[in-house]
Coordinates of C-alpha atoms in Angstrom, one line a residue:
M1 CA -164.1 -153.0 42.1
A2 CA -165.1 -156.6 41.5
F3 CA -162.4 -159.0 43.2
Q4 CA -162.9 -162.5 41.8
E5 CA -160.8 -165.5 42.5
Q6 CA -161.0 -169.0 41.1
G7 CA -162.3 -171.8 43.5
K8 CA -164.7 -171.8 46.5
G9 CA -164.1 -169.3 49.3
G10 CA -162.5 -166.8 47.1
A11 CA -164.8 -163.9 47.9
V12 CA -164.5 -164.9 51.7
R13 CA -160.8 -164.7 51.6
G14 CA -160.7 -161.4 49.9
A15 CA -163.0 -160.1 52.6
I16 CA -160.8 -161.3 55.3
L17 CA -157.8 -159.6 53.3
E18 CA -159.5 -156.3 53.0
V19 CA -160.4 -156.1 56.6
L20 CA -156.7 -157.0 57.4
R21 CA -155.5 -154.3 55.1
K22 CA -157.6 -151.7 56.6
H23 CA -156.0 -152.4 60.0
D24 CA -152.8 -151.2 58.5
G25 CA -150.6 -154.0 60.1
N26 CA -152.3 -153.8 63.5
W27 CA -153.7 -156.7 65.2
V28 CA -157.2 -157.8 64.6
S29 CA -158.9 -160.4 66.9
G30 CA -160.4 -163.7 65.6
E31 CA -163.5 -162.9 67.5
E32 CA -163.7 -159.4 65.7
L33 CA -163.1 -161.1 62.4
S34 CA -165.7 -163.6 63.1
R35 CA -168.3 -160.7 63.9
I36 CA -167.4 -158.4 60.9
L37 CA -167.6 -161.6 58.5
G38 CA -170.6 -163.2 59.9
M39 CA -168.9 -166.6 60.3
S40 CA -167.5 -168.9 63.1
R41 CA -163.9 -168.4 64.5
A42 CA -163.2 -171.9 63.3
A43 CA -163.9 -170.7 59.7
V44 CA -162.0 -167.7 60.0
S45 CA -159.0 -170.0 61.0
K46 CA -159.5 -172.3 58.3
H47 CA -159.5 -169.5 55.6
M48 CA -156.5 -167.9 57.4
R49 CA -154.6 -170.8 56.7
L50 CA -155.6 -170.9 53.0
I51 CA -154.4 -167.4 52.9
R52 CA -150.7 -168.1 54.1
D53 CA -150.7 -171.0 51.8
A54 CA -151.2 -168.4 49.0
G55 CA -148.4 -166.5 50.0
Y56 CA -149.7 -163.7 52.0
P57 CA -147.5 -162.9 55.3
V58 CA -150.2 -163.2 57.8
E59 CA -149.0 -163.6 61.5
A60 CA -151.2 -165.2 64.2
M61 CA -150.8 -164.9 68.1
T62 CA -152.7 -166.2 70.9
R63 CA -154.8 -163.6 72.5
R64 CA -153.8 -161.0 69.7
G65 CA -155.2 -162.4 66.7
Y66 CA -154.0 -162.0 63.1
R67 CA -152.2 -159.0 61.3
L68 CA -150.7 -158.6 57.8
G69 CA -147.3 -158.0 57.2
G70 CA -145.5 -156.8 54.0
D71 CA -146.5 -157.3 50.4
A72 CA -147.4 -160.7 49.3
D73 CA -146.2 -163.2 46.8
S74 CA -149.8 -163.4 45.5
L75 CA -151.7 -162.1 42.4
H76 CA -155.0 -162.2 44.4
P77 CA -156.8 -158.7 43.5
A78 CA -156.9 -157.8 47.2
A79 CA -153.0 -157.7 47.1
V80 CA -152.4 -156.1 43.6
C81 CA -155.1 -153.5 44.1
H82 CA -154.1 -152.5 47.4
G83 CA -152.3 -149.2 47.3
L84 CA -152.6 -149.2 43.4
G85 CA -151.8 -145.5 42.3
T86 CA -154.1 -145.6 39.0
R87 CA -157.2 -144.2 38.0
L88 CA -158.1 -146.6 35.2
L89 CA -156.2 -149.7 35.0
G90 CA -157.3 -152.4 37.8
R91 CA -160.5 -150.3 38.6
G92 CA -163.0 -152.4 36.6
T93 CA -163.2 -156.2 36.9
V94 CA -160.0 -157.7 38.3
L95 CA -159.8 -161.5 37.8
H96 CA -157.4 -164.0 39.3
M97 CA -157.0 -167.7 38.3
E98 CA -154.4 -169.9 39.6
S99 CA -154.1 -171.7 36.3
V100 CA -155.4 -170.6 33.0
P101 CA -154.5 -171.6 29.3
S102 CA -154.1 -168.0 28.5
T103 CA -154.7 -164.7 30.3
N104 CA -155.1 -163.1 26.8
M105 CA -157.9 -165.4 25.9
E106 CA -159.7 -164.9 29.1
A107 CA -159.3 -161.0 28.8
R108 CA -160.7 -160.9 25.1
V109 CA -163.7 -162.9 26.4
L110 CA -164.1 -160.1 29.0
A111 CA -163.7 -157.5 26.3
E112 CA -166.2 -159.0 23.9
R113 CA -168.7 -159.1 26.7
G114 CA -168.3 -155.4 27.3
A115 CA -166.0 -155.4 30.1
P116 CA -164.9 -151.9 30.8
E117 CA -161.3 -150.2 29.9
G118 CA -159.0 -151.3 32.6
S119 CA -160.2 -154.8 33.3
V120 CA -157.3 -157.2 34.3
V121 CA -156.9 -160.9 34.2
L122 CA -154.1 -162.2 36.4
A123 CA -152.9 -165.9 36.6
D124 CA -150.2 -167.7 38.6
C125 CA -149.4 -169.9 35.7
Q126 CA -150.4 -170.6 31.9
T127 CA -150.9 -173.9 30.3
A128 CA -151.0 -172.5 26.7
G129 CA -149.3 -169.1 26.8
R130 CA -148.5 -167.7 23.6
G131 CA -146.2 -165.1 22.1
R132 CA -145.9 -163.7 18.6
Q133 CA -146.6 -165.8 15.8
G134 CA -148.3 -168.5 17.7
R135 CA -145.0 -169.5 19.5
T136 CA -145.3 -171.1 22.9
W137 CA -144.6 -169.0 26.1
L138 CA -143.5 -171.0 29.1
S139 CA -145.4 -169.8 31.9
P140 CA -144.6 -171.6 35.2
R141 CA -145.5 -170.8 38.7
G142 CA -143.1 -167.9 40.1
G143 CA -144.0 -165.3 37.2
V144 CA -146.7 -162.6 36.7
Y145 CA -148.9 -163.3 33.9
M146 CA -151.3 -160.3 33.4
S147 CA -153.6 -159.1 30.7
V148 CA -155.3 -155.6 30.7
V149 CA -158.3 -154.5 28.5
L150 CA -157.7 -151.2 26.7
R151 CA -160.2 -149.4 24.4
P152 CA -157.8 -146.9 22.7
Q153 CA -159.3 -144.3 20.2
C154 CA -156.8 -145.1 17.5
A155 CA -156.6 -146.7 14.0
P156 CA -155.9 -150.4 13.8
Q157 CA -152.8 -149.5 11.8
Q158 CA -151.3 -148.3 15.3
V159 CA -151.8 -151.5 17.2
P160 CA -148.0 -152.1 17.0
V161 CA -147.4 -148.9 18.9
L162 CA -149.3 -150.3 21.7
T163 CA -146.8 -153.2 21.9
L164 CA -143.9 -150.6 22.2
M165 CA -146.1 -148.8 24.5
T166 CA -146.4 -151.9 27.0
V167 CA -142.8 -152.8 26.5
V168 CA -141.9 -149.0 27.9
A169 CA -144.1 -149.6 30.8
V170 CA -142.6 -153.1 31.7
V171 CA -138.8 -151.5 31.4
G172 CA -140.0 -148.6 33.4
A173 CA -141.5 -150.8 36.4
V174 CA -138.5 -153.1 36.4
R175 CA -136.3 -150.3 36.6
G176 CA -138.1 -148.5 39.1
L177 CA -138.6 -151.5 41.4
T178 CA -134.9 -153.1 41.2
G179 CA -132.6 -150.6 39.5
L180 CA -131.7 -153.4 37.0
P181 CA -130.9 -152.2 33.5
A182 CA -133.8 -153.6 31.8
M183 CA -133.8 -152.7 28.0
P184 CA -136.2 -153.0 25.1
K185 CA -135.7 -155.3 22.4
W186 CA -137.9 -154.7 19.3
P187 CA -140.9 -155.4 19.0
N188 CA -142.1 -157.1 22.1
D189 CA -139.4 -158.1 24.5
V190 CA -137.6 -156.9 27.7
L191 CA -134.1 -157.9 28.2
V192 CA -131.8 -157.8 31.4
H193 CA -128.1 -158.3 30.6
G194 CA -129.1 -159.9 27.2
R195 CA -131.3 -162.4 28.5
K196 CA -135.0 -162.4 28.0
L197 CA -137.1 -161.1 31.3
S198 CA -140.5 -160.4 29.6
G199 CA -142.6 -160.7 26.7
V200 CA -145.7 -158.6 25.6
L201 CA -148.4 -159.6 23.3
I202 CA -151.1 -157.3 21.9
E203 CA -154.1 -158.9 20.6
A204 CA -156.9 -156.5 18.8
G205 CA -160.7 -156.9 18.3
L206 CA -162.0 -155.1 15.3
V207 CA -165.6 -154.1 14.4
V208 CA -165.5 -153.7 10.8
D209 CA -162.4 -151.6 10.2
A210 CA -162.3 -149.9 13.6
L211 CA -160.5 -151.0 17.0
D212 CA -163.0 -152.1 19.6
Y213 CA -160.6 -153.2 21.9
A214 CA -156.8 -154.2 22.5
V215 CA -155.7 -156.6 25.0
A216 CA -152.2 -156.1 26.4
G217 CA -150.8 -159.3 27.6
I218 CA -147.6 -159.3 29.9
G219 CA -145.4 -162.0 30.9
I220 CA -142.7 -161.7 33.6
N221 CA -140.2 -164.0 35.2
V222 CA -140.1 -162.7 38.8
N223 CA -139.3 -165.8 41.1
T224 CA -139.3 -168.2 38.1
V225 CA -136.6 -171.0 38.0
C226 CA -135.4 -170.5 34.6
S227 CA -132.2 -171.8 34.1
E228 CA -133.3 -174.4 31.6
L229 CA -135.9 -172.2 29.8
E230 CA -135.2 -171.2 26.4
R231 CA -137.3 -168.1 24.9
D232 CA -136.9 -168.0 20.9
G233 CA -133.4 -169.4 21.2
M234 CA -132.5 -167.0 23.9
R235 CA -131.9 -167.8 27.6
A236 CA -134.3 -166.6 30.1
V237 CA -133.6 -164.6 33.3
S238 CA -135.8 -164.0 36.3
L239 CA -136.1 -160.8 38.3
R240 CA -134.8 -162.8 41.4
G241 CA -132.0 -164.4 39.4
A242 CA -130.8 -161.3 38.0
L243 CA -130.7 -159.3 41.5
E244 CA -128.7 -162.5 42.9
A245 CA -126.2 -161.8 39.9
H246 CA -126.1 -158.3 40.3
H247 CA -125.5 -158.3 44.3
G248 CA -123.6 -161.5 44.4
T249 CA -125.9 -162.9 47.1
E250 CA -129.1 -165.1 47.3
Q251 CA -132.1 -163.0 47.1
P252 CA -135.5 -163.7 48.9
Q253 CA -138.7 -164.3 46.8
L254 CA -140.0 -160.9 45.3
P255 CA -143.7 -160.0 46.0
R256 CA -145.5 -160.6 42.8
A257 CA -148.1 -158.4 43.9
G258 CA -145.8 -155.5 44.1
V259 CA -144.5 -156.1 40.6
A260 CA -147.8 -156.4 39.1
R261 CA -148.8 -153.3 40.7
A262 CA -145.8 -151.4 39.5
V263 CA -146.4 -152.6 35.8
L264 CA -150.1 -151.5 36.2
E265 CA -149.0 -147.9 37.2
A266 CA -146.3 -147.7 34.5
L267 CA -148.6 -148.9 31.8
E268 CA -151.1 -146.4 32.7
E269 CA -148.5 -143.7 32.6
A270 CA -147.5 -144.9 28.9
Y271 CA -151.1 -145.2 28.0
E272 CA -151.7 -141.7 29.0
L273 CA -148.6 -140.7 26.9
F274 CA -149.9 -142.5 23.8
R275 CA -153.3 -140.9 24.3
S276 CA -152.0 -137.4 24.5
G277 CA -149.1 -137.5 22.3
G278 CA -150.0 -140.5 19.9
G279 CA -147.6 -142.8 18.4
A280 CA -144.8 -140.6 17.8
A281 CA -144.5 -139.7 21.8
V282 CA -144.6 -143.6 22.6
V283 CA -141.8 -144.3 19.9
A284 CA -140.1 -141.4 21.0
R285 CA -139.7 -142.9 24.5
W286 CA -139.2 -146.4 23.1
K287 CA -136.1 -145.3 21.1
Q288 CA -134.7 -143.4 24.1
L289 CA -134.9 -146.6 25.9
A290 CA -133.7 -149.0 23.2
G291 CA -130.8 -146.9 21.6
I292 CA -131.3 -148.9 18.7
T293 CA -131.2 -146.4 15.8
G294 CA -128.1 -146.4 13.8
S295 CA -127.0 -150.0 15.1
S296 CA -126.2 -152.7 12.5
I297 CA -128.4 -155.9 13.1
R298 CA -129.4 -159.1 11.4
L299 CA -133.1 -159.6 11.3
G300 CA -134.9 -162.9 10.9
R301 CA -138.1 -162.9 9.0
G302 CA -139.3 -166.4 8.3
D303 CA -136.6 -168.2 6.5
A304 CA -134.9 -165.0 5.4
V305 CA -132.3 -163.1 7.2
L306 CA -131.8 -159.3 6.5
T307 CA -128.6 -157.5 7.4
G308 CA -128.4 -153.8 7.6
K309 CA -128.5 -150.7 9.8
V310 CA -131.6 -149.5 11.7
R311 CA -132.4 -146.0 10.3
D312 CA -135.6 -145.5 12.6
V313 CA -138.9 -146.7 13.9
D314 CA -141.7 -145.0 12.6
D315 CA -144.9 -143.6 14.3
N316 CA -146.7 -147.0 13.9
G317 CA -144.0 -148.9 15.4
W318 CA -142.5 -150.3 12.0
L319 CA -138.6 -150.7 11.9
L320 CA -136.9 -148.9 8.9
L321 CA -133.8 -151.1 8.0
E322 CA -131.5 -150.2 5.3
D323 CA -129.5 -153.0 3.8
E324 CA -126.3 -153.2 2.2
S325 CA -127.4 -152.1 -1.3
G326 CA -129.1 -148.9 0.3
T327 CA -132.7 -150.1 0.0
V328 CA -134.8 -149.3 3.2
H329 CA -137.2 -152.2 4.2
R330 CA -140.1 -151.1 6.6
L331 CA -140.9 -154.0 8.7
P332 CA -143.7 -154.6 11.2
A333 CA -142.1 -157.5 13.0
G334 CA -139.1 -159.8 12.9
D335 CA -136.7 -161.4 15.1
I336 CA -133.3 -159.4 15.7
L337 CA -130.8 -162.1 15.9
D338 CA -127.9 -160.1 17.7
G339 CA -128.6 -159.7 21.3

């Protein structure tokens, strides 16, 4: 596994974290760290300060040394990949940057250079995050911004199913971690109590008429302060904020490493469902979670608004909407305006 971090010293800090992780919460002396890593104790101390500044719960005690506590509010690969229960995702290149225009852009570069399936790009914030149709996705610090390189053996027409697949994964991860009633919103959003928690953006690379790779981009509001944020006219919510509302008490910062790890594990499970059962299996799971079939909705398509009843979502992820005249429209995307 390739651990990469933006800035000087990233490899050294990754090595220090690996040593602390291997000691499983036990104390490691500064002298032992100095010996293992081949550096002075002063250098160890300097890097340890930077590690703590990055959000890792490192304890220090005179004559005992250092030890690593619980999970970290950090997206460093050493934090995300420690204990990761996957066989594919997160097992290739794992790249972390503090700030990046777009994790999808970085992941596409990796994919086009031949990066293996399962490679991951993580960032603490994005300066040019994107949603569907070129919309801006605000990506302040406190969130999880992640893109995963996939190389599915499927036709380009099935790319919309990959969106539903990724949404299924995020919903499952959020429900499993927090117990919050996360729900899919067609085609690429995750809501909690009607507010937007997460968005997904799938971008594909084609060779002639065949799919070469797909990048699954995921943005999740975790500890984000989002009371003033708007997402396509919808108020946003963070995991921390939703938990505070649910429990009625102030909640501590959530460890973003654990959130990212849970999403990768859930995405691998959903990807296996797609590879074994195809689009039909993924869509069936998405419909089970969304409960949208039979609902009356208003759907925005550019300047037009369609009103009708959802008849189904087909095996390629397209919405089948029956209007008031009985005409069924097969739609690849749109904005559901109610809820």
